[in-house]
Amino acid sequence: MIGCGSGSSGAHGGLAAGAEHPMGLLIYPGGIEADFEDRLLAHLEIVITAKLRRDESFAFSWTQTQDTGGGRMKIWLHPSVPLSYKFFGGRQPAINRAWVDALMVSASSQSGLQVVAEPDQHADAARPARLAPLPPSLPPPLALPLPLLQKLR
């Protein structure tokens, strides 16, 4: 059992220590079981499934809790690796599209998927709309040697 940095209880699923957040499990071959809050696990599942469906391989790393020895854990995800997700809660958590996008950006980076803090799902709505890009500027003026420039005048 490996706990992530999100408040693992150290038990197989259940509630996070001192919290009211259901803990789910990401089950990886070789006896690796990492517990994450159900809400985070649901977002990770969306990102991991999307990348594996596109036949992409990538690393996934997270910080372990002190209950499980601390440090970091990294696994390699590939479409041929059988993964399982076990959720403690009976309901599908609400999905924050901004969080999915942030996790997807992380998963597509050189260092691979890393757990990132949940952004405000309304952050994009509060931002002003982007303006259309400006047309390309004119090419820079032709640089002529000074004697030639004086002849042209």
Protein backbone atom coordinates (compact mmCIF):
# COMPACT_ATOMS: atom_id res chain seq x y z
CA MET A 1 0.00 0.00 0.00
CA ILE A 2 1.35 3.36 -0.99
CA GLY A 3 -0.29 6.59 0.11
CA CYS A 4 -0.19 9.73 -1.96
CA GLY A 5 0.37 13.18 -0.55
CA SER A 6 -3.36 13.90 -0.42
CA GLY A 7 -3.99 12.63 3.09
CA SER A 8 -3.83 8.84 2.86
CA SER A 9 -5.20 6.83 5.73
CA GLY A 10 -2.82 3.95 5.13
CA ALA A 11 -5.73 1.51 4.86
CA HIS A 12 -7.17 -0.03 1.72
CA GLY A 13 -9.64 2.69 0.81
CA GLY A 14 -11.81 4.33 3.44
CA LEU A 15 -11.68 7.87 4.72
CA ALA A 16 -8.61 10.06 4.75
CA ALA A 17 -7.10 10.47 8.20
CA GLY A 18 -8.77 13.43 9.90
CA ALA A 19 -10.91 14.18 6.86
CA GLU A 20 -14.24 13.36 5.32
CA HIS A 21 -12.87 12.53 1.88
CA PRO A 22 -13.36 8.95 0.63
CA MET A 23 -10.10 7.30 -0.41
CA GLY A 24 -9.87 5.18 -3.53
CA LEU A 25 -7.10 2.98 -4.88
CA LEU A 26 -5.05 2.98 -8.05
CA ILE A 27 -3.96 -0.65 -8.43
CA TYR A 28 -0.85 -1.31 -10.53
CA PRO A 29 0.84 -4.68 -11.24
CA GLY A 30 3.50 -5.89 -8.85
CA GLY A 31 1.41 -5.31 -5.75
CA ILE A 32 1.43 -1.52 -5.99
CA GLU A 33 -1.72 0.00 -4.55
CA ALA A 34 -1.74 3.78 -4.17
CA ASP A 35 -4.56 5.48 -2.36
CA PHE A 36 -5.90 8.84 -3.51
CA GLU A 37 -8.99 10.78 -2.57
CA ASP A 38 -11.88 9.59 -4.76
CA ARG A 39 -12.24 13.04 -6.32
CA LEU A 40 -8.57 13.18 -7.34
CA LEU A 41 -8.64 9.54 -8.48
CA ALA A 42 -11.63 10.26 -10.76
CA HIS A 43 -9.70 13.09 -12.42
CA LEU A 44 -6.56 10.95 -12.73
CA GLU A 45 -8.63 8.16 -14.30
CA ILE A 46 -9.94 10.52 -17.00
CA VAL A 47 -6.44 11.73 -17.90
CA ILE A 48 -4.78 8.30 -17.77
CA THR A 49 -7.56 6.67 -19.80
CA ALA A 50 -7.45 9.41 -22.45
CA LYS A 51 -3.69 9.06 -22.91
CA LEU A 52 -3.75 5.25 -22.95
CA ARG A 53 -6.58 5.26 -25.51
CA ARG A 54 -4.28 7.29 -27.76
CA ASP A 55 -1.66 4.56 -27.27
CA GLU A 56 0.61 6.94 -25.33
CA SER A 57 3.03 5.75 -22.66
CA PHE A 58 4.08 8.06 -19.84
CA ALA A 59 5.35 8.21 -16.27
CA PHE A 60 3.14 8.98 -13.28
CA SER A 61 4.68 10.17 -10.02
CA TRP A 62 3.33 11.33 -6.69
CA THR A 63 4.49 12.13 -3.18
CA GLN A 64 3.98 9.41 -0.59
CA THR A 65 2.67 10.14 2.89
CA GLN A 66 4.80 9.76 6.01
CA ASP A 67 2.56 6.78 6.95
CA THR A 68 4.06 4.88 4.03
CA GLY A 69 7.66 6.03 4.43
CA GLY A 70 7.49 9.36 2.62
CA GLY A 71 9.40 10.13 -0.55
CA ARG A 72 8.15 9.90 -4.10
CA MET A 73 6.82 7.04 -6.19
CA LYS A 74 6.96 6.78 -9.98
CA ILE A 75 5.37 4.17 -12.23
CA TRP A 76 5.37 3.70 -16.00
CA LEU A 77 1.97 3.66 -17.67
CA HIS A 78 1.55 1.88 -20.99
CA PRO A 79 -1.57 0.61 -22.79
CA SER A 80 -0.51 -2.99 -22.09
CA VAL A 81 -0.24 -2.44 -18.30
CA PRO A 82 -3.45 -3.54 -16.54
CA LEU A 83 -4.61 -0.78 -14.18
CA SER A 84 -7.55 -0.89 -11.81
CA TYR A 85 -9.33 1.90 -9.98
CA LYS A 86 -11.26 1.18 -6.80
CA PHE A 87 -13.44 3.99 -5.48
CA PHE A 88 -14.66 4.04 -1.89
CA GLY A 89 -17.56 6.42 -2.47
CA GLY A 90 -20.65 5.23 -4.32
CA ARG A 91 -21.16 8.40 -6.36
CA GLN A 92 -19.15 9.79 -9.25
CA PRO A 93 -17.51 13.03 -8.03
CA ALA A 94 -18.17 16.26 -9.92
CA ILE A 95 -15.52 16.74 -12.59
CA ASN A 96 -13.58 20.00 -12.79
CA ARG A 97 -12.61 20.47 -16.44
CA ALA A 98 -9.85 22.92 -15.50
CA TRP A 99 -8.29 20.26 -13.25
CA VAL A 100 -8.48 17.64 -16.00
CA ASP A 101 -6.76 20.10 -18.35
CA ALA A 102 -4.02 20.88 -15.80
CA LEU A 103 -3.40 17.17 -15.20
CA MET A 104 -3.33 16.52 -18.96
CA VAL A 105 -0.70 19.24 -19.45
CA SER A 106 1.33 17.63 -16.68
CA ALA A 107 0.94 14.16 -18.22
CA SER A 108 2.17 15.47 -21.57
CA SER A 109 5.31 17.02 -20.07
CA GLN A 110 8.75 15.40 -20.07
CA SER A 111 8.44 14.52 -16.38
CA GLY A 112 5.06 12.86 -16.89
CA LEU A 113 1.84 13.02 -14.91
CA GLN A 114 2.12 14.57 -11.48
CA VAL A 115 -0.62 15.38 -9.00
CA VAL A 116 -1.36 19.10 -9.21
CA ALA A 117 -3.60 21.20 -6.98
CA GLU A 118 -7.18 21.62 -8.13
CA PRO A 119 -7.63 25.00 -9.84
CA ASP A 120 -10.80 27.03 -9.43
CA GLN A 121 -13.16 25.61 -12.05
CA HIS A 122 -14.54 29.10 -12.69
CA ALA A 123 -11.11 30.68 -13.18
CA ASP A 124 -11.43 30.61 -16.97
CA ALA A 125 -14.87 32.25 -16.88
CA ALA A 126 -13.50 35.12 -14.79
CA ARG A 127 -10.71 35.85 -17.27
CA PRO A 128 -11.43 38.29 -20.08
CA ALA A 129 -11.78 36.74 -23.51
CA ARG A 130 -8.63 36.71 -25.58
CA LEU A 131 -8.39 39.11 -28.45
CA ALA A 132 -7.83 37.77 -31.92
CA PRO A 133 -4.15 37.62 -32.85
CA LEU A 134 -2.78 40.63 -34.65
CA PRO A 135 -1.96 40.22 -38.33
CA PRO A 136 1.70 39.58 -39.07
CA SER A 137 3.72 42.78 -39.09
CA LEU A 138 5.28 44.18 -42.19
CA PRO A 139 8.74 42.91 -42.99
CA PRO A 140 11.55 44.96 -41.48
CA PRO A 141 12.79 47.81 -43.65
CA LEU A 142 15.54 46.95 -46.04
CA ALA A 143 18.93 47.83 -44.57
CA LEU A 144 21.01 49.54 -47.21
CA PRO A 145 24.57 50.77 -46.84
CA LEU A 146 24.67 54.53 -46.16
CA PRO A 147 26.45 55.50 -49.46
CA LEU A 148 23.82 53.64 -51.49
CA LEU A 149 21.03 55.17 -49.44
CA GLN A 150 22.42 58.68 -50.12
CA LYS A 151 22.47 57.99 -53.88
CA LEU A 152 18.80 57.01 -53.81
CA ARG A 153 17.77 60.31 -52.23
